[in-house]
């Protein structure tokens, strides 16, 4: 084994020089036990046929490779992340796709803080550890085709993240903190079990590609059409249909809490109101009111009681690529039947059949 490692190291030095002479072209060197590809100056390394053993990788990566910036150990049968990877602190791209990995050790996140790309597609990962927030330079995160049930809030602190791939997992909810990913341009959530998208989704101003096909969505969140999307994929969802039916309007009875909240929210919009100054002394009340909504017609605020409606938006003219759903239902909230009964707004109440 030692002789083989020595041969590999010597070959790396030879092929690194060769790569420089051929403008960084990849050189393949077959071996009975292992194939490897080496790129210019040993900054990129691909290892194959590790036979599922993390210990084998410990032997293949000598200390002389501690300056690696890209490592590909995808499409092996690894069942755990090799411990040696945490020593490769210069890594910017790490490919671990196509293995049998069930969890990512927190030490990987804590040590590889230079990572810009992490490809964990096609594994068996069930949980994303909170320590992922340490990857502050991450721009691409691939977790497609795993067994993930929840997105930790800590993931939403990755401010540089541009692409997030979570297709084919077991997600049921998306955290509202997703709005903090202000540099996100691609969000892939297809083939999960998501029944509702966060209301704050429209705040992702750089989002250009959204894939939510094959979920349990009935409508898109409030202000969804404010997104500047170029591609939207949303087929195979049980969306609400534009099929008007007769219904009976129930008499509106507001609780004292709701009446008080609406009064305070109205006063807060008046700059001359004394409540503007008083609210600062009641942080709990201020936090409670921040969870309320605003009527799409009159603009007045409400807390816990509203009328659930949808509007049907034709997006065909605004997209480069669009799934077969050209008209989509977008959630709209109204404060009362008084607003709903106004003419010409084009909103439909949601009927429970």
XYZ file of N, CA and C in Angstrom, residues 29-185:
471
model
N -4.964 8.805 -15.413
C -3.978 7.754 -15.206
C -4.654 6.535 -14.606
N -4.973 5.502 -15.395
C -5.621 4.322 -14.834
C -4.676 3.539 -13.940
N -5.261 2.841 -12.979
C -4.490 2.028 -12.061
C -5.364 0.842 -11.675
N -4.828 -0.332 -11.435
C -5.652 -1.495 -11.086
C -6.516 -1.269 -9.848
N -6.065 -0.433 -8.897
C -6.805 -0.264 -7.656
C -7.567 1.050 -7.569
N -7.100 2.076 -8.261
C -7.715 3.392 -8.127
C -7.487 4.205 -9.378
N -8.507 4.976 -9.779
C -8.341 5.931 -10.860
C -8.281 7.314 -10.232
N -7.468 8.164 -10.778
C -7.484 9.530 -10.284
C -7.224 10.479 -11.433
N -7.756 11.704 -11.263
C -7.521 12.758 -12.227
C -6.884 13.910 -11.476
N -5.891 14.501 -12.041
C -5.225 15.597 -11.357
C -5.169 16.805 -12.274
N -5.515 17.972 -11.723
C -5.522 19.195 -12.496
C -4.325 20.047 -12.079
N -4.156 21.149 -12.742
C -2.957 21.966 -12.611
C -2.575 22.231 -11.154
N -1.318 21.969 -10.830
C -0.728 22.268 -9.522
C -1.461 21.588 -8.374
N -2.047 20.434 -8.608
C -2.740 19.623 -7.608
C -3.789 20.416 -6.826
N -4.423 21.371 -7.480
C -5.492 22.102 -6.821
C -6.839 21.411 -6.992
N -6.926 20.507 -7.974
C -8.166 19.775 -8.193
C -7.853 18.290 -8.243
N -8.636 17.489 -7.525
C -8.364 16.068 -7.437
C -9.669 15.285 -7.429
N -9.702 14.227 -8.264
C -10.859 13.338 -8.279
C -10.390 11.935 -7.972
N -11.066 11.276 -7.022
C -10.726 9.907 -6.649
C -11.935 9.016 -6.846
N -11.698 7.849 -7.454
C -12.777 6.915 -7.724
C -12.375 5.526 -7.232
N -13.354 4.636 -7.159
C -13.128 3.240 -6.762
C -12.512 3.133 -5.381
N -13.064 3.901 -4.428
C -12.577 3.821 -3.055
C -13.203 2.660 -2.301
N -14.123 1.975 -2.927
C -14.750 0.772 -2.368
C -15.428 1.036 -1.031
N -15.982 2.267 -0.892
C -16.801 2.585 0.277
C -16.057 2.767 1.562
N -14.745 2.886 1.539
C -13.981 2.960 2.771
C -13.423 4.360 2.998
N -13.882 5.095 4.041
C -13.285 6.386 4.366
C -11.815 6.262 4.726
N -11.437 5.110 5.311
C -10.031 4.907 5.679
C -9.138 4.906 4.456
N -9.674 4.402 3.347
C -8.886 4.391 2.113
C -8.546 5.813 1.697
N -9.530 6.729 1.843
C -9.275 8.107 1.471
C -8.209 8.732 2.355
N -8.170 8.326 3.618
C -7.158 8.835 4.542
C -5.762 8.561 3.985
N -5.601 7.419 3.305
C -4.300 7.060 2.759
C -4.052 7.743 1.418
N -5.141 8.020 0.665
C -4.916 8.596 -0.664
C -4.549 10.070 -0.598
N -4.920 10.775 0.472
C -4.675 12.209 0.533
C -3.530 12.509 1.499
N -2.315 12.697 1.005
C -1.181 13.034 1.864
C -1.237 14.505 2.267
N -0.427 14.879 3.216
C -0.410 16.255 3.688
C -0.008 17.230 2.596
N 0.697 16.735 1.596
C 1.136 17.614 0.510
C -0.039 18.133 -0.305
N -1.235 17.559 -0.114
C -2.407 18.009 -0.854
C -3.304 18.909 -0.009
N -2.785 19.444 1.068
C -3.605 20.242 1.960
C -4.024 21.561 1.329
N -3.456 21.897 0.150
C -3.837 23.124 -0.544
C -4.865 22.869 -1.637
N -5.460 21.677 -1.658
C -6.504 21.391 -2.633
C -7.628 22.410 -2.529
N -8.114 22.876 -3.670
C -9.270 23.762 -3.685
C -10.516 23.061 -4.208
N -10.340 21.911 -4.877
C -11.500 21.167 -5.362
C -11.247 19.669 -5.211
N -12.203 18.968 -4.607
C -12.086 17.530 -4.400
C -13.384 16.854 -4.813
N -13.258 15.834 -5.633
C -14.420 15.083 -6.109
C -14.286 13.633 -5.676
N -15.120 13.208 -4.726
C -15.180 11.797 -4.348
C -16.627 11.316 -4.495
N -17.281 11.835 -5.522
C -18.646 11.426 -5.812
C -18.698 10.061 -6.463
N -19.914 9.478 -6.435
C -20.173 8.184 -7.071
C -19.284 7.064 -6.544
N -19.027 7.081 -5.257
C -18.434 5.941 -4.572
C -19.547 5.330 -3.713
N -19.223 4.462 -2.826
C -20.245 3.879 -1.958
C -19.916 4.196 -0.495
N -19.434 5.426 -0.281
C -19.103 5.871 1.069
C -20.360 5.976 1.919
N -20.290 5.471 3.144
C -21.419 5.535 4.062
C -21.251 6.642 5.096
N -20.084 7.230 5.148
C -19.847 8.354 6.049
C -18.801 9.265 5.434
N -18.762 10.492 5.908
C -17.800 11.472 5.399
C -16.432 11.181 5.997
N -15.406 11.005 5.177
C -14.065 10.727 5.694
C -13.579 11.833 6.625
N -13.051 11.438 7.755
C -12.585 12.382 8.761
C -11.481 13.279 8.234
N -10.691 12.768 7.297
C -9.543 13.513 6.798
C -9.954 14.789 6.068
N -11.191 14.857 5.604
C -11.614 16.016 4.818
C -11.536 17.312 5.605
N -11.706 17.235 6.910
C -11.698 18.459 7.702
C -10.318 19.129 7.715
N -9.294 18.390 7.286
C -7.948 18.957 7.237
C -7.702 19.750 5.959
N -8.586 19.593 4.970
C -8.393 20.270 3.685
C -9.065 21.640 3.739
N -8.504 22.526 4.514
C -9.152 23.788 4.825
C -9.143 24.784 3.676
N -8.383 24.491 2.611
C -8.362 25.383 1.453
C -9.448 25.041 0.441
N -10.189 23.961 0.685
C -11.210 23.523 -0.271
C -12.252 24.601 -0.527
N -12.552 24.785 -1.823
C -13.623 25.680 -2.227
C -14.784 24.917 -2.870
N -14.463 23.740 -3.428
C -15.497 22.913 -4.036
C -15.335 21.481 -3.550
N -16.414 20.923 -3.015
C -16.388 19.556 -2.507
C -17.577 18.787 -3.070
N -17.281 17.701 -3.779
C -18.309 16.862 -4.389
C -18.386 15.532 -3.632
N -19.519 15.289 -2.997
C -19.751 14.035 -2.272
C -21.024 13.356 -2.779
N -21.436 13.682 -3.971
C -22.689 13.164 -4.528
C -22.594 11.662 -4.805
N -23.749 11.019 -4.863
C -23.807 9.626 -5.277
C -23.156 8.648 -4.327
N -23.280 8.894 -3.023
C -22.766 7.953 -2.034
C -23.922 7.442 -1.175
N -23.609 6.919 0.008
C -24.634 6.427 0.933
C -24.536 7.138 2.270
N -24.109 8.375 2.231
C -23.885 9.160 3.448
C -25.211 9.497 4.112
N -25.303 9.279 5.439
C -26.531 9.541 6.174
C -26.480 10.834 6.982
N -25.294 11.283 7.327
C -25.176 12.545 8.055
C -23.829 13.190 7.771
N -23.810 14.510 7.905
C -22.583 15.275 7.720
C -22.092 15.702 9.103
N -20.900 15.300 9.503
C -20.403 15.661 10.831
C -20.213 17.171 10.959
N -20.583 17.757 12.097
C -20.426 19.205 12.296
C -18.995 19.684 12.068
N -18.011 18.825 12.317
C -16.607 19.226 12.150
C -16.307 19.625 10.712
N -17.045 19.050 9.757
C -16.829 19.402 8.357
C -17.204 20.859 8.126
N -18.332 21.281 8.686
C -18.759 22.665 8.526
C -17.824 23.630 9.255
N -17.337 23.195 10.404
C -16.532 24.075 11.240
C -15.148 24.335 10.657
N -14.643 23.388 9.869
C -13.279 23.520 9.348
C -13.211 23.998 7.903
N -14.205 23.645 7.094
C -14.135 23.993 5.671
C -14.901 25.282 5.391
N -14.501 26.342 6.056
C -15.226 27.609 5.945
C -14.985 28.334 4.630
N -14.059 27.844 3.809
C -13.804 28.471 2.502
C -14.678 27.886 1.397
N -15.463 26.879 1.724
C -16.275 26.221 0.700
C -17.237 27.200 0.033
N -17.226 27.175 -1.313
C -18.199 27.934 -2.096
C -19.217 26.991 -2.728
N -18.831 25.723 -2.912
C -19.733 24.725 -3.495
C -19.683 23.450 -2.674
N -20.857 22.944 -2.318
C -20.963 21.672 -1.602
C -22.046 20.845 -2.277
N -21.636 19.765 -2.909
C -22.555 18.904 -3.659
C -22.775 17.604 -2.892
N -23.961 17.470 -2.289
C -24.321 16.293 -1.506
C -25.514 15.573 -2.130
N -25.741 15.800 -3.408
C -26.877 15.172 -4.086
C -26.793 13.653 -4.032
N -27.953 13.015 -4.055
C -28.047 11.560 -4.174
C -27.318 10.818 -3.057
N -27.706 11.135 -1.827
C -27.213 10.416 -0.667
C -28.409 9.961 0.169
N -28.197 9.764 1.454
C -29.267 9.308 2.349
C -29.335 10.210 3.581
N -29.013 11.482 3.410
C -28.954 12.441 4.513
C -30.351 12.754 5.031
N -30.518 12.713 6.344
C -31.821 12.960 6.956
C -31.898 14.306 7.658
N -30.769 14.783 8.175
C -30.759 16.014 8.970
C -29.620 16.918 8.516
N -29.925 18.203 8.411
C -28.894 19.211 8.168
C -28.533 19.826 9.513
N -27.308 19.683 9.932
C -26.889 20.167 11.247
C -26.894 21.695 11.291
N -27.226 22.288 12.432
C -27.228 23.755 12.567
C -25.864 24.380 12.266
N -24.802 23.591 12.449
C -23.451 24.117 12.215
C -23.202 24.505 10.767
N -24.135 24.210 9.883
C -23.954 24.589 8.477
C -23.822 26.104 8.336
N -24.266 26.847 9.349
C -24.152 28.301 9.299
C -22.695 28.767 9.256
N -21.760 27.854 9.594
C -20.338 28.214 9.552
C -19.835 28.392 8.117
N -20.556 27.837 7.150
C -20.102 27.919 5.745
C -20.511 29.266 5.157
N -19.935 30.306 5.679
C -20.365 31.667 5.330
C -20.041 32.063 3.897
N -19.173 31.307 3.222
C -18.814 31.618 1.830
C -19.555 30.742 0.825
N -20.470 29.912 1.295
C -21.143 28.960 0.421
C -22.060 29.673 -0.573
N -21.921 29.300 -1.849
C -22.744 29.863 -2.917
C -23.644 28.811 -3.559
N -23.250 27.553 -3.496
C -24.020 26.458 -4.103
C -24.143 25.335 -3.086
N -25.387 24.907 -2.834
C -25.627 23.780 -1.929
C -26.562 22.800 -2.614
N -26.047 21.606 -2.892
C -26.829 20.568 -3.543
C -27.200 19.462 -2.579
N -28.486 19.315 -2.316
C -28.985 18.269 -1.415
C -30.127 17.506 -2.073
N -30.121 17.453 -3.386
C -31.178 16.770 -4.130
C -31.163 15.273 -3.853
N -32.359 14.694 -3.777
C -32.519 13.242 -3.630
C -31.851 12.724 -2.357
N -32.314 13.258 -1.219
C -31.923 12.758 0.085
C -33.193 12.442 0.869
N -33.125 12.473 2.202
C -34.289 12.159 3.032
C -34.519 13.258 4.068
N -34.259 14.486 3.676
C -34.322 15.618 4.598
C -35.774 16.017 4.854
N -36.127 16.204 6.135
C -37.494 16.548 6.518
C -37.642 18.017 6.901
N -36.547 18.655 7.328
C -36.629 20.051 7.774
C -35.412 20.842 7.301
N -35.647 22.112 7.030
C -34.554 23.041 6.728
C -34.272 23.826 8.002
N -33.074 23.715 8.573
C -32.791 24.459 9.810
C -32.735 25.960 9.554
N -33.157 26.726 10.531
C -33.131 28.185 10.398
C -31.710 28.674 10.136
N -30.727 27.964 10.684
C -29.330 28.375 10.542
C -28.891 28.395 9.081
N -29.471 27.544 8.254
C -29.113 27.537 6.837
C -29.457 28.876 6.190
N -30.480 29.536 6.707
C -30.939 30.795 6.130
C -30.009 31.961 6.440
N -28.941 31.706 7.181
C -27.961 32.752 7.468
C -26.824 32.768 6.449
N -26.871 31.867 5.473
C -25.814 31.799 4.452
C -26.066 32.885 3.413
N -25.618 34.078 3.702
C -25.987 35.260 2.920
C -25.458 35.242 1.492
N -24.424 34.446 1.198
C -23.861 34.401 -0.152
C -24.489 33.304 -1.014
N -25.374 32.513 -0.433
C -25.929 31.378 -1.154
C -26.727 31.846 -2.371
N -26.383 31.269 -3.530
C -27.037 31.633 -4.790
C -27.943 30.521 -5.309
N -27.549 29.267 -5.099
C -28.344 28.137 -5.563
C -28.588 27.155 -4.417
N -29.848 26.790 -4.228
C -30.224 25.824 -3.209
C -31.063 24.733 -3.859
N -30.546 23.509 -3.838
C -31.197 22.380 -4.498
C -31.672 21.380 -3.445
N -32.990 21.266 -3.305
C -33.581 20.359 -2.323
C -34.667 19.490 -2.951
N -34.588 19.286 -4.242
C -35.556 18.445 -4.941
C -35.516 17.013 -4.413
N -36.670 16.381 -4.364
C -36.791 14.967 -3.978
C -36.263 14.691 -2.575
N -36.893 15.359 -1.601
C -36.652 15.071 -0.201
C -37.997 14.819 0.472
N -38.085 15.069 1.782
C -39.318 14.835 2.521
C -39.768 16.092 3.252
N -39.519 17.238 2.645
C -39.861 18.511 3.261
C -41.373 18.717 3.284
N -41.873 19.249 4.383
C -43.294 19.591 4.492
C -43.499 21.092 4.682
N -42.500 21.769 5.233
C -42.586 23.216 5.453
C -41.269 23.885 5.047
N -41.365 25.178 4.786
C -40.200 25.993 4.469
C -40.148 27.131 5.484
N -39.031 27.353 6.168
C -38.986 28.399 7.200
C -39.154 29.795 6.609
N -39.838 30.658 7.335
C -40.038 32.022 6.851
C -38.728 32.798 6.799
N -37.714 32.311 7.533
C -36.397 32.962 7.511
C -35.705 32.804 6.160
N -36.303 32.048 5.256
C -35.728 31.901 3.915
C -35.533 33.260 3.252
N -36.319 34.244 3.663
C -36.220 35.591 3.089
C -34.841 36.213 3.297
N -34.082 35.672 4.256
C -32.753 36.216 4.555
C -31.719 35.844 3.497
N -32.055 34.882 2.634
C -31.122 34.472 1.570
C -31.260 35.441 0.397
N -30.809 36.657 0.604
C -31.070 37.740 -0.343
C -30.319 37.611 -1.658
N -29.324 36.734 -1.730
C -28.582 36.527 -2.978
C -29.031 35.276 -3.725
N -30.097 34.653 -3.259
C -30.573 33.425 -3.883
C -31.133 33.712 -5.276
N -30.617 32.979 -6.274
C -31.106 33.127 -7.647
C -31.862 31.889 -8.118
